[in-house]
Coordinates of C-alpha atoms in Angstrom, one line a residue:
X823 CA 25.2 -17.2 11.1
X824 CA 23.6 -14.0 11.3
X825 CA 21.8 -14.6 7.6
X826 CA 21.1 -17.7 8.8
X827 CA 19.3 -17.3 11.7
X828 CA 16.8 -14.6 9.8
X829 CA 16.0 -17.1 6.9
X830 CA 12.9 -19.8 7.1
X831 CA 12.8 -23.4 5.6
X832 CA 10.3 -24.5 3.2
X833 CA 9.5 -27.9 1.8
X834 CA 8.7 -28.7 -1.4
X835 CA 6.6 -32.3 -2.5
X836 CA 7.5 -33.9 -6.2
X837 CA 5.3 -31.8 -8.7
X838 CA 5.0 -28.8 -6.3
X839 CA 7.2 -25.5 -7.9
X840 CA 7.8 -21.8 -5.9
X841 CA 8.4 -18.7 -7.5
X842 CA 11.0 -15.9 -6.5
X843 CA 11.8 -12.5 -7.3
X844 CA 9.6 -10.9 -9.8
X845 CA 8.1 -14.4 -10.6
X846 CA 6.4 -14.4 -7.8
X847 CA 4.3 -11.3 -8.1
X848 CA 3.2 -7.7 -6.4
X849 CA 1.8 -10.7 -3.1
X850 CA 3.2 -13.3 -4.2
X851 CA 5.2 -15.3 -1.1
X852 CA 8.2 -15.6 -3.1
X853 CA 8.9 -11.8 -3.9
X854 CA 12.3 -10.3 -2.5
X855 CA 13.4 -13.5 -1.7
X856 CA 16.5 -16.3 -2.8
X857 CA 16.6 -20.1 -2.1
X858 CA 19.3 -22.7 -0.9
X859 CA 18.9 -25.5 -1.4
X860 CA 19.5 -27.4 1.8
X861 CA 18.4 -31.5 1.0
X862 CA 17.2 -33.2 -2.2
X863 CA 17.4 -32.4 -5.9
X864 CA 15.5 -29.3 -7.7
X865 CA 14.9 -28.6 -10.8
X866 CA 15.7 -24.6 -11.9
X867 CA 12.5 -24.6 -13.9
X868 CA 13.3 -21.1 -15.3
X869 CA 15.8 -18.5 -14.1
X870 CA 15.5 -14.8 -15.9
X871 CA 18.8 -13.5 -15.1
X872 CA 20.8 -16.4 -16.4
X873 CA 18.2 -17.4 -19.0
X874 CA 18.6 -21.3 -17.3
X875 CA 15.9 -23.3 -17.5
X876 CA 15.8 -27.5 -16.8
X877 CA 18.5 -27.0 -14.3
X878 CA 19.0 -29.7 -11.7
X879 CA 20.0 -28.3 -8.1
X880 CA 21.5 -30.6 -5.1
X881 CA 22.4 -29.0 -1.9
X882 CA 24.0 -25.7 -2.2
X883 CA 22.0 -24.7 -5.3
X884 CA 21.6 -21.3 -5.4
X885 CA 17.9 -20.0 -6.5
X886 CA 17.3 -16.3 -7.6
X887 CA 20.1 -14.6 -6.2
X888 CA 19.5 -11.3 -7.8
X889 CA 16.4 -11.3 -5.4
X890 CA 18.1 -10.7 -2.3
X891 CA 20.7 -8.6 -4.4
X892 CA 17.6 -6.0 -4.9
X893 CA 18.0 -6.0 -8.5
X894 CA 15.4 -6.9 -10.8
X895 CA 15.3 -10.9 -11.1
X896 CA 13.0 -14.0 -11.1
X897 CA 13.1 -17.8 -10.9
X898 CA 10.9 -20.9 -10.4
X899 CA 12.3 -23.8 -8.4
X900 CA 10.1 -26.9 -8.3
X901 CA 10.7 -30.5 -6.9
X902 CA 10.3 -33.0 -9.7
X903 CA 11.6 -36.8 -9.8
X904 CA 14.7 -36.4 -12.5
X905 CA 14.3 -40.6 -14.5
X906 CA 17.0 -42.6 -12.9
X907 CA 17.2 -46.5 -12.2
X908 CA 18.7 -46.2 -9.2
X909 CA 15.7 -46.8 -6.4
X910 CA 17.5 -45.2 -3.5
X911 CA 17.1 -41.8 -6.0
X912 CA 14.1 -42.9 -6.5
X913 CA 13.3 -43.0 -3.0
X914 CA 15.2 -39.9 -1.8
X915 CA 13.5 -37.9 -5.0
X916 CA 10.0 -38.7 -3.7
X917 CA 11.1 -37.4 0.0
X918 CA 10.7 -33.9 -1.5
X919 CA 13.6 -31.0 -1.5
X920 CA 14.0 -28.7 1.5
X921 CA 15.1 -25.0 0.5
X922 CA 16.0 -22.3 2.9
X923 CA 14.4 -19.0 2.2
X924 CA 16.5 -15.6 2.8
X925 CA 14.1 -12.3 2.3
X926 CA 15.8 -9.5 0.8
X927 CA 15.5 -7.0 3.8
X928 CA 16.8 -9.6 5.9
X929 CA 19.5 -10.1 4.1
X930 CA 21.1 -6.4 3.9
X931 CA 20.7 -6.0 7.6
X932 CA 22.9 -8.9 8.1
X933 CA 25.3 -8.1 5.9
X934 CA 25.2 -4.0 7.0
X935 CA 26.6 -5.8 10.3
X936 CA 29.7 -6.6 8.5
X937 CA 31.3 -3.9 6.2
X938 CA 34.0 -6.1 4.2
X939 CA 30.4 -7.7 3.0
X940 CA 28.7 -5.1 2.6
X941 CA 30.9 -4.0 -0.1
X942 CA 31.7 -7.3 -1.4
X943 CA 27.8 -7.9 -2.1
X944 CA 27.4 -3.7 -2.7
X945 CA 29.8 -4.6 -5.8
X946 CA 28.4 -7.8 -6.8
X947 CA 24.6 -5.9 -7.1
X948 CA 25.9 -2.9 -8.8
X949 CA 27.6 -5.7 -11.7
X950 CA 24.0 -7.1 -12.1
X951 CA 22.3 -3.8 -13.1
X952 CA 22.2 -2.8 -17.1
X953 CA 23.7 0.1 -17.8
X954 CA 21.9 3.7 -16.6
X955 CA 19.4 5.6 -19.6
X956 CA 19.0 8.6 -17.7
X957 CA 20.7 11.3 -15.6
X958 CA 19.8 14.1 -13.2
X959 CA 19.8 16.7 -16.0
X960 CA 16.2 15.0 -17.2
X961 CA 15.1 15.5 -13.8
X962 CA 11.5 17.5 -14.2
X963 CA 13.0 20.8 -11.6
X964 CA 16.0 21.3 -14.1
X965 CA 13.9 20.5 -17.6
X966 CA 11.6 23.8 -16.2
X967 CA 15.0 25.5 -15.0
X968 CA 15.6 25.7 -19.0
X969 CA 19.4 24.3 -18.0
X970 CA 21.0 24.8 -21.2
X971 CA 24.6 22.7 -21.7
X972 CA 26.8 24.8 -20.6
X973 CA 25.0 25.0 -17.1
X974 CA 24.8 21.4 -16.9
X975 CA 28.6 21.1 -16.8
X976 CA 29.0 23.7 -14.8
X977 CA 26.9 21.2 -12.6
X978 CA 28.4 18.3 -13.3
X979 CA 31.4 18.6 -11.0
X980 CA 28.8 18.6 -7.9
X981 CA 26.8 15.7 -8.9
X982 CA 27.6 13.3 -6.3
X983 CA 26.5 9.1 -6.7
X984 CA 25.1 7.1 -3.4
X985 CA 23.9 3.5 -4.0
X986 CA 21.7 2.6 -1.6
X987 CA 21.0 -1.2 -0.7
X988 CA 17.5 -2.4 0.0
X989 CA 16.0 -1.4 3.3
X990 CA 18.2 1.6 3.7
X991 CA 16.4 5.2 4.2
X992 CA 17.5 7.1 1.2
X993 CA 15.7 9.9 3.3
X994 CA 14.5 10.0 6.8
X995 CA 11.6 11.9 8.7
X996 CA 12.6 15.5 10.2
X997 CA 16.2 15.2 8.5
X998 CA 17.5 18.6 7.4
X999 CA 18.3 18.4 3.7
X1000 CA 18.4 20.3 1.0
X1001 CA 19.3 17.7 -1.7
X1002 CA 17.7 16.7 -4.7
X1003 CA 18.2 12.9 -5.7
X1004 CA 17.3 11.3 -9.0
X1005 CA 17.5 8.0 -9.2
X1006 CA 19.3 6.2 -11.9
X1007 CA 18.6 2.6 -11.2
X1008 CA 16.2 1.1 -8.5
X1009 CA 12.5 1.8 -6.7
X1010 CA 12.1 3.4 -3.2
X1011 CA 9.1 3.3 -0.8
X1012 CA 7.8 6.9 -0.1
X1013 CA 6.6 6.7 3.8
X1014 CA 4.3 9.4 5.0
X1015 CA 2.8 9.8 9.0
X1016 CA 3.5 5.7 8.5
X1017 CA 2.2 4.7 5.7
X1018 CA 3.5 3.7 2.4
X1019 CA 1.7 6.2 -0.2
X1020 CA 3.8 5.0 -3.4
X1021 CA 7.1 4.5 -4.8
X1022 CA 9.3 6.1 -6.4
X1023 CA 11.1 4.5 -9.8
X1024 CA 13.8 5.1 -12.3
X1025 CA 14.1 8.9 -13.3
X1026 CA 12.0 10.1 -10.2
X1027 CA 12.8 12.8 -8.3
X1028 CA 13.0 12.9 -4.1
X1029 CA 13.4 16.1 -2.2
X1030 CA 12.1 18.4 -4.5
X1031 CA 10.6 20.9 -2.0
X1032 CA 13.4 20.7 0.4
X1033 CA 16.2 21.3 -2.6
X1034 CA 14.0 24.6 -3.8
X1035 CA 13.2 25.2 0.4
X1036 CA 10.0 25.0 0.4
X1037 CA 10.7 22.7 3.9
X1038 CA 13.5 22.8 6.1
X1039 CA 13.3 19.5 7.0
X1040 CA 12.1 16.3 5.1
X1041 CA 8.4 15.3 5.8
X1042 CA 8.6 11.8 4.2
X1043 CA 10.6 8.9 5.1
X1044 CA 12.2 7.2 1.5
X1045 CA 13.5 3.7 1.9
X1046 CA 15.0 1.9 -1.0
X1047 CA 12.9 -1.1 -2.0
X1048 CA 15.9 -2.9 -4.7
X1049 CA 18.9 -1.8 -5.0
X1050 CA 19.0 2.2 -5.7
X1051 CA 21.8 4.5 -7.4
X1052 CA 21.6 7.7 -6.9
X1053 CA 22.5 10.9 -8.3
X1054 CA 22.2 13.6 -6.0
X1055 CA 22.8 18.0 -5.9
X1056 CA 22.3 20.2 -3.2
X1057 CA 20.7 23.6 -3.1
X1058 CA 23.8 25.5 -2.5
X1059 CA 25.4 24.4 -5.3
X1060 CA 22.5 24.5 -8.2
X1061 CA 22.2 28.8 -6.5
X1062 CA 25.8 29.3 -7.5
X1063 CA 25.5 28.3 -11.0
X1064 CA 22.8 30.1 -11.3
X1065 CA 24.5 33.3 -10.9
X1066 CA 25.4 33.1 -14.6
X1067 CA 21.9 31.7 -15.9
X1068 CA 20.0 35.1 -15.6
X1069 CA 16.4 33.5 -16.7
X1070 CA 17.0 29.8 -14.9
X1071 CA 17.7 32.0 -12.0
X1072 CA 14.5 34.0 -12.5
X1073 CA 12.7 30.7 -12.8
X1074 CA 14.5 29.7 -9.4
X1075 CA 13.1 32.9 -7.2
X1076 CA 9.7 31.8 -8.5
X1077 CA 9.6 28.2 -7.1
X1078 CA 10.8 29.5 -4.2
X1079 CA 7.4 32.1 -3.9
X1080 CA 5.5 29.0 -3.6
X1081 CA 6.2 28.2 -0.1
X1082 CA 2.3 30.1 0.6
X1083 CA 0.6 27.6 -1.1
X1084 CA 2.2 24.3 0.8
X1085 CA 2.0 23.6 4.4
X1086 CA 2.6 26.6 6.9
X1087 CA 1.3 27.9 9.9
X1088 CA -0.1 31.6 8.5
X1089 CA -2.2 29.8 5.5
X1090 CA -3.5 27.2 6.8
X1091 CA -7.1 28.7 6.9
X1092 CA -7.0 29.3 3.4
X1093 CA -6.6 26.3 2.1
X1094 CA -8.9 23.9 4.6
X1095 CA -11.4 26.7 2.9
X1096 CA -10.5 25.4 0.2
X1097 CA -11.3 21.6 1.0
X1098 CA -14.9 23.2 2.8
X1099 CA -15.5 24.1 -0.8
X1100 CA -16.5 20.1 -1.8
X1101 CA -19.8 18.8 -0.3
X1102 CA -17.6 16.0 1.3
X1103 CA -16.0 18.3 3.8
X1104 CA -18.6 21.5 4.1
X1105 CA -19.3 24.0 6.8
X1106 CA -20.1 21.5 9.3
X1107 CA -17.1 19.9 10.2
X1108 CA -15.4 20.8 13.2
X1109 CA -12.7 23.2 12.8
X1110 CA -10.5 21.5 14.7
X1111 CA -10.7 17.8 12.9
X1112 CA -10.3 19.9 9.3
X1113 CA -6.7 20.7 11.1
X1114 CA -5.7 17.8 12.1
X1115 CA -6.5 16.1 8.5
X1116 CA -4.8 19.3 6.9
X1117 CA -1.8 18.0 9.2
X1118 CA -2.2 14.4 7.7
X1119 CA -1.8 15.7 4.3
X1120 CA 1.5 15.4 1.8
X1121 CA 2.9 18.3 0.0
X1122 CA 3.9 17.7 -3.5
X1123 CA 5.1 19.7 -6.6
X1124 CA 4.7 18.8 -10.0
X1125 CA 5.9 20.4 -13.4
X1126 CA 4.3 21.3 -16.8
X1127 CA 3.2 18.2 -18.9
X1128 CA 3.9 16.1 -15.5
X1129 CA 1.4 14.1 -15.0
X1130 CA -0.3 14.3 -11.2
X1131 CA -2.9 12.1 -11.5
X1132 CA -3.3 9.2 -14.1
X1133 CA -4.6 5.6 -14.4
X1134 CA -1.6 3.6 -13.0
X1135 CA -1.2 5.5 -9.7
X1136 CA -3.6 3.7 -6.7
X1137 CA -6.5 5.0 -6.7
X1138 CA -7.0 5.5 -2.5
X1139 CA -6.3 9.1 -2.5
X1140 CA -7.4 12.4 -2.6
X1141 CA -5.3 15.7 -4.5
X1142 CA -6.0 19.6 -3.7
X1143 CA -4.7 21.6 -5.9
X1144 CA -3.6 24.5 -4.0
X1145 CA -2.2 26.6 -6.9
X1146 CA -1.0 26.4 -10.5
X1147 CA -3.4 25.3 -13.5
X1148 CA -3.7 21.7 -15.1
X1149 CA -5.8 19.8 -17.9
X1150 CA -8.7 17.2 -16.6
X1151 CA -9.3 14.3 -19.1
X1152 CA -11.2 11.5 -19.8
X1153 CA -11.9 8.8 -22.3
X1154 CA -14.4 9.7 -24.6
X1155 CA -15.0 13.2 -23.0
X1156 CA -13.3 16.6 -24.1
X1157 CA -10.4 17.9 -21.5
X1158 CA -11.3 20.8 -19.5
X1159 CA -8.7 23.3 -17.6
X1160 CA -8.8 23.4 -13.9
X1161 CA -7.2 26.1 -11.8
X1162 CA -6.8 26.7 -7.5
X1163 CA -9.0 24.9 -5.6
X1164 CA -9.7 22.2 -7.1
X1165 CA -10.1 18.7 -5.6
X1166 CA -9.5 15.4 -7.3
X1167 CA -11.1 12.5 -6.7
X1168 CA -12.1 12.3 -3.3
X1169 CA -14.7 10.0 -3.3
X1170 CA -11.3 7.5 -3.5
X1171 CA -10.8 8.0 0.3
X1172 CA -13.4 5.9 1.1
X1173 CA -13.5 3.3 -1.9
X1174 CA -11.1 2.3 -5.1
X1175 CA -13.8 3.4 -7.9
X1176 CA -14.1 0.6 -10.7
X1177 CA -13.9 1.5 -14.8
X1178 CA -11.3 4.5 -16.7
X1179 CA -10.5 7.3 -14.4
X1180 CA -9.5 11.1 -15.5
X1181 CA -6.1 11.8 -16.3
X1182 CA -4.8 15.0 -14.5
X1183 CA -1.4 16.8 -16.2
X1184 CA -0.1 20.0 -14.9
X1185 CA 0.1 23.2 -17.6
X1186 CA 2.1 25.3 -15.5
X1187 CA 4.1 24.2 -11.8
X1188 CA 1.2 23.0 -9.8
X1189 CA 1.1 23.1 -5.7
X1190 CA -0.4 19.7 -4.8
X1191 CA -1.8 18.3 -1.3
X1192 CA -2.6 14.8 -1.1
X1193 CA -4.6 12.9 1.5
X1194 CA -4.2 9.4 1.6
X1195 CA -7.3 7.1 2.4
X1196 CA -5.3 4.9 5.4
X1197 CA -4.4 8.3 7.2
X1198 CA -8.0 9.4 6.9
X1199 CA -9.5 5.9 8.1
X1200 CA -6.9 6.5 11.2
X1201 CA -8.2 9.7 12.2
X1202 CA -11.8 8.9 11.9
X1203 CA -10.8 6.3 14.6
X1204 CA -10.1 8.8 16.8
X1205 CA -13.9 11.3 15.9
X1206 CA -16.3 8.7 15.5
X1207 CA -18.9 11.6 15.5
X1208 CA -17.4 12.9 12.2
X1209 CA -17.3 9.4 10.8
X1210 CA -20.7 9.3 10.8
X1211 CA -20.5 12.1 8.2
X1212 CA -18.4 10.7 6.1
X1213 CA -20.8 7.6 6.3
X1214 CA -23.7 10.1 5.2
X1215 CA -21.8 11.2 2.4
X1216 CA -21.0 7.4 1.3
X1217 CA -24.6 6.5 1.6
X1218 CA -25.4 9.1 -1.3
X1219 CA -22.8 8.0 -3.7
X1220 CA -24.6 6.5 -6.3
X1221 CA -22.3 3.2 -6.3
X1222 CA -23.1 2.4 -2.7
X1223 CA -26.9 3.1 -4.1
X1224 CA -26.3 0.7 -6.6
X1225 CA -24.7 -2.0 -4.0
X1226 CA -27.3 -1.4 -1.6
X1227 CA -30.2 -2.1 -3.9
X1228 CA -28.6 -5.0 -5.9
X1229 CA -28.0 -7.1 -2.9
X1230 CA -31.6 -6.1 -1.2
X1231 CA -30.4 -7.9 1.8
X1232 CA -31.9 -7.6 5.5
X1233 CA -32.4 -9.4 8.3
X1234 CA -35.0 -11.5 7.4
X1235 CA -33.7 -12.9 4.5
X1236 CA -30.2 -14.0 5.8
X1237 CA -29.7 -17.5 5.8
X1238 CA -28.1 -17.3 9.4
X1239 CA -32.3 -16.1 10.6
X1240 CA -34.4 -18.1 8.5
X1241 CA -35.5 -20.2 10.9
X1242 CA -35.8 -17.2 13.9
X1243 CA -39.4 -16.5 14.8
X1244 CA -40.3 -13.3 13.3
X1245 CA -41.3 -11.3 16.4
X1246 CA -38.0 -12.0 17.5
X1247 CA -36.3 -10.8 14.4
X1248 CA -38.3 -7.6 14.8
X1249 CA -36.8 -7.4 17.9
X1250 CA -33.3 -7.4 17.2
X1251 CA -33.9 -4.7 13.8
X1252 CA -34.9 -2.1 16.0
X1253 CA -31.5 -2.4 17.9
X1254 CA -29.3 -2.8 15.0
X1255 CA -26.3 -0.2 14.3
X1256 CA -25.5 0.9 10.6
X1257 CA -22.3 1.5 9.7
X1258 CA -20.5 1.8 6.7
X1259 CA -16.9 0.8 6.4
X1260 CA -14.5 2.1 3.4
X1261 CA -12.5 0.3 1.7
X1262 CA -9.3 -0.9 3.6
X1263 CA -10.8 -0.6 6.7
X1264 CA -10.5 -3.2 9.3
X1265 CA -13.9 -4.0 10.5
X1266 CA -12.9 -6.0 13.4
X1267 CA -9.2 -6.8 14.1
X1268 CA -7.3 -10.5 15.3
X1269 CA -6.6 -10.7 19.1
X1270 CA -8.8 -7.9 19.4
X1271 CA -11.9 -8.3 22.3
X1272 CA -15.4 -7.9 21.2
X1273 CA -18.7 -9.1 21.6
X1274 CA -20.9 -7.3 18.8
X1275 CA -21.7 -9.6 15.7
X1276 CA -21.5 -8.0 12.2
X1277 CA -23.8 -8.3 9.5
X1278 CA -23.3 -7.5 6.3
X1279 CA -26.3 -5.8 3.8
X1280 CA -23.7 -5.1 1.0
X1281 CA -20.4 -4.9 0.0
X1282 CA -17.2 -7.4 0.5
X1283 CA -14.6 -7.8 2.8
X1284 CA -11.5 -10.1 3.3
X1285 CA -11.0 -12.6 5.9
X1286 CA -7.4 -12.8 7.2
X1287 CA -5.6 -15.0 9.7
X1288 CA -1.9 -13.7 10.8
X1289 CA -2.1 -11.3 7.6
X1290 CA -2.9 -14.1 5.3
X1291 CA -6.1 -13.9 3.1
X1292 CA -7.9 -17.3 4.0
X1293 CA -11.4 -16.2 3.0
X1294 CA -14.5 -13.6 1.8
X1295 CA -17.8 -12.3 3.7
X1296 CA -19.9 -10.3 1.2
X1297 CA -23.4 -9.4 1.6
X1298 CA -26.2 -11.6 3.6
X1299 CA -23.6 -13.1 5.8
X1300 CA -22.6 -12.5 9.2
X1301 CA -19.6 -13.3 11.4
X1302 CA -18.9 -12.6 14.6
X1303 CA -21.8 -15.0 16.3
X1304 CA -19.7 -16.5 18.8
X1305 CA -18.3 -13.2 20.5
X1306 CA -22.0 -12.1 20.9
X1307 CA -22.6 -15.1 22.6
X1308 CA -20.1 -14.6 24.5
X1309 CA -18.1 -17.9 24.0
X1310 CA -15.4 -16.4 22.3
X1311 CA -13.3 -12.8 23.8
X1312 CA -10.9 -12.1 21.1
X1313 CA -11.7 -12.0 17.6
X1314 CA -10.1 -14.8 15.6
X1315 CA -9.6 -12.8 12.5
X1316 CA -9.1 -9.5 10.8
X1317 CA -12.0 -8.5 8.6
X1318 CA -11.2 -5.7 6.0
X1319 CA -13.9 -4.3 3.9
X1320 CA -12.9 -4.3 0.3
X1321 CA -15.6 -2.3 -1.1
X1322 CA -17.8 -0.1 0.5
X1323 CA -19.4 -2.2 3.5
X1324 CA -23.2 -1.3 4.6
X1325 CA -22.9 -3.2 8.2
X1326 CA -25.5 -4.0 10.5
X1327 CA -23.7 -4.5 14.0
X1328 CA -26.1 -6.3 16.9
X1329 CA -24.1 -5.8 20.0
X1330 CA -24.6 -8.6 22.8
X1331 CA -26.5 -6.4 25.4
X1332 CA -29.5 -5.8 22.3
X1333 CA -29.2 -10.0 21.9
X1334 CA -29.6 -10.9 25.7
X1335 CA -32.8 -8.4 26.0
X1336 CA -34.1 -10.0 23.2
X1337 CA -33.5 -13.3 24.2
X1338 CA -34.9 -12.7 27.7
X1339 CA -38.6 -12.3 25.5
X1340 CA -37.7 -15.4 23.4
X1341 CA -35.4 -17.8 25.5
X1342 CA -36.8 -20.6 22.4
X1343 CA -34.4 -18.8 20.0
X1344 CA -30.7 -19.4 22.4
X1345 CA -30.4 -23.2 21.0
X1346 CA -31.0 -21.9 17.6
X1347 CA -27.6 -19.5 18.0
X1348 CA -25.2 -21.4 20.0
X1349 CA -26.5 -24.4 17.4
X1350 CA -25.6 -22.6 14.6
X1351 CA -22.1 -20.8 16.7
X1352 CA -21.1 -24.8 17.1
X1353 CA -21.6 -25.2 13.6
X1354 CA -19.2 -22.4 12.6
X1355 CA -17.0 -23.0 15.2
X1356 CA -16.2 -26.8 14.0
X1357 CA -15.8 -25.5 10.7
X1358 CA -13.3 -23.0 11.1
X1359 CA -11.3 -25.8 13.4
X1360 CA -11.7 -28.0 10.5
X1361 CA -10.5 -25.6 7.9
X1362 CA -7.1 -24.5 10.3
X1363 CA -6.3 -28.0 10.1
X1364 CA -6.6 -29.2 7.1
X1365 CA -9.6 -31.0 6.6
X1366 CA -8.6 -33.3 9.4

């Protein structure tokens, strides 16, 4: 009952198919989730983990169980007309199947409610995964402690296994710990001030500054995304091994020097000097702000021939190396090394560049701070003033350059104005705002009030409707004409810029004064508002 009443039906028509699992993609609609079905007769087009394919399902049929499992899986259920003579087949075939859909998280919070289950389905899961290739001695902090075999057995009677089933918190925010866990099997969400800033996969590390103490208490919250075995040590055990490693235990005293190059109350002022150093930051930002971001930013430690920054990881954030010395490389150009200071790519806080980006791989055991574009974005909410710096420094980037002068659009030349007198037109330039909006930032948010329309001079951004992508603005076109007009409070949709945005924003109080010099031009907007407004009506329903 308690599975049941967190899964959602879905209908499938003859010829339509739905992917699960891994099928199904990083967005896809299927991911992390398992089918029953409930009426009708599917077809298991293909199934991964039981290498099925051509399989017809009645009611009961179980789709992609090793979805909700959490262990790596995929499957494509479809609704096809199987050949049969009979015509009440026939007939009941072309009705369509009905599936019931249980997600993944859902399902491990039911079945947390009830232990007997828990273990039951614990067991099933850990059946499903191949065999481990790796173990906490690869781990990158004991590879640089030099732990030879005989201190790895030492260790090995302290090792402790956890399994962790999706959804659980492997780690949570302001926990005391002092454990290192390696993970043998699975992938883990790394949550920071909120947000998710990556994942964590098979032979990563979590902990790493609260096993050597760097912090007391964990900054991060760590949930397991699939299905995650663990292999875990804790500080207290690793220092009383040591005793009888006289260089790991040299080795050991020096990662624990570190702590003056992370997050603490008596450095801070060096290192936002640090950040002051690139033009993007400088002199002139408030003192205060540069705290509050230094605040926002995630401590990390990486090892020699680690790799910190390479062209896999997502390119919406900003690394400061606060100590240690690494190699810069690119395609094409010869490496350079790069020492205390430094700061790495920090133009991706406001935009995911396009083309090959520089590889960055630590030499010696390199103090990172990262600063993820979404926290930024969030904090500029709060000092619009300073956004407007960050909006300078955007403007100068050659790519928004580029944007701006490929599009050439303005006013004048929007479709939405062509027919507007040009006196008017004038009018309403000398009152629009410019703004420009990173990437990932909502421009205007659903349910939200308003009344300013937006128009865009370059750049692209998604339309979404309850989180769902249902369409594209991108420069010389507008939205937002029927909340200037005042026909419409709350904004329909959430617009989020996917490139850099240049934005011209009229607000209604600008409109009205320049209607009130050319009343001619009100039929031409709520005209043109009715238009869009039919439109969107027409699109929400289907073309009916």
């Amino acid at each position: 009952y308690h599975i049941r009443a967190r899964a959602t039906t879905r209908k499938l028509l003859p010829g339509q198919e739905l992917q699960l699992g891994s099928a199904a993609g990083s967005e896809g609609e299927g991911l992390k989730q398992t089918a029953i079905v409930l009426a009708g007769q599917a077809a298991l087009i293909r199934d991964s983990s039981s290498n099925k394919s051509q399989v017809a399902l009645g009611p009961g049929g179980v789709v992609c169980d090793a979805s909700v499992l959490g262990v790596k899986g995929s499957a494509t259920v479809g609704c096809q007309i199987f050949e049969t003579d009979d015509e009440d087949d026939k007939q009941q075939a072309s009705a369509g199947i009905d599936l019931l859909l249980i997600n993944r998280l859902a399902f491990w919070k039911s079945v947390g409610c009830f232990p007997k289950e828990r273990q039951a389905f614990t067991r099933l899961a850990l059946e499903r995964l191949p065999p481990a290739t790796s173990d906490v001695s690869s781990s990158q902090i004991l590879t640089h402690l030099g732990v030879s075999g005989s201190f790895w057995r030492s260790l090995q009677g302290f090792v402790r296994q956890r399994v962790c089933p999706p959804g659980t918190d492997i780690v949570a925010f302001k926990d005391p710990s002092d454990t290192l866990s390696f993970i043998q099997q699975g992938k883990a969400d790394v949550i920071f001030n909120g947000i998710k800033v990556r994942e964590v996969g098979v032979a990563g590390c979590i902990g790493e500054l609260d096993f050597i103490g760097i912090t007391a208490t964990s900054p991060l919250t760590v949930r397991a995304k699939e299905l995650c075995i663990l292999q875990e040590l804790k500080r207290k055990d690793v220092e009383a091994a040591l005793t009888r490693a006289h260089v790991s235990r040299s080795l050991w005293k020096d990662l624990s020097k570190l702590r003056v190059n992370f997050k603490q109350d008596h450095f801070f002022n060096k290192q936002i000097e640090m950040l002051r150093q690139h033009e993007m930051f400088g002199d002139e930002l408030p003192q205060a702000f540069m705290k509050e971001m230094y605040q926002l930013m995630e401590e990390r430690i990486y090892f020699p021939d680690q790799k910190i920054m390479f062209e896999e990881n997502p390119s919406n954030m900003m690394f400061l190396l606060t100590n240690g010395t690494a190699t810069r490389a690119m395609d094409g150009e010869p490496s350079t090394t790069v020492s205390d200071g430094v700061i790495f790519a920090a133009t991706d806080l406001m935009w995911s560049p396009t083309g090959p980006r520089e590889t960055l791989t630590a030499i010696s055991v390199c103090c990172i701070l990262t600063l993820h574009r979404h926290l930024l974005i969030a904090l500029l909410k709060k000092h619009p003033e300073v956004k407007r710096h960050f909006e300078d420094v955007a403007r100068r980037e050659p790519e928004m350059q580029a944007m701006v002068h490929e599009h050439a659009a303005n006013i004048y030349s929007m479709p939405f104005f062509k027919d507007c007198g040009g006196r008017f037109l004038y009018l309403l330039d000398l009152h629009l705002e410019s703004h420009i909006f990173f990437s990932d930032e909502a421009i205007v948010e659903e349910g939200f009030e308003g009344e300013d329309m937006y128009i865009m001079y370059a750049g692209t951004a998604d339309v979404q409707v309850c989180e769902m992508k249902v369409g594209q603005v991108s420069g010389g076109m507008c939205f937002g004409e029927m909340a200037v007009l005042g026909l419409m409070k709350k904004r329909t949709a959430t617009v989020v810029a996917q490139t850099l945005c240049d934005v011209r924003i009229l607000s209604r109080k600008s409109l009205e004064e320049a209607l009130k010099e050319f009343p001619e031009e009100l039929f031409r907007f709520e005209s043109l508002a009715a238009t869009r407004s039919r439109i969107s009506l027409e699109k929400r329903s289907g073309g009916q």
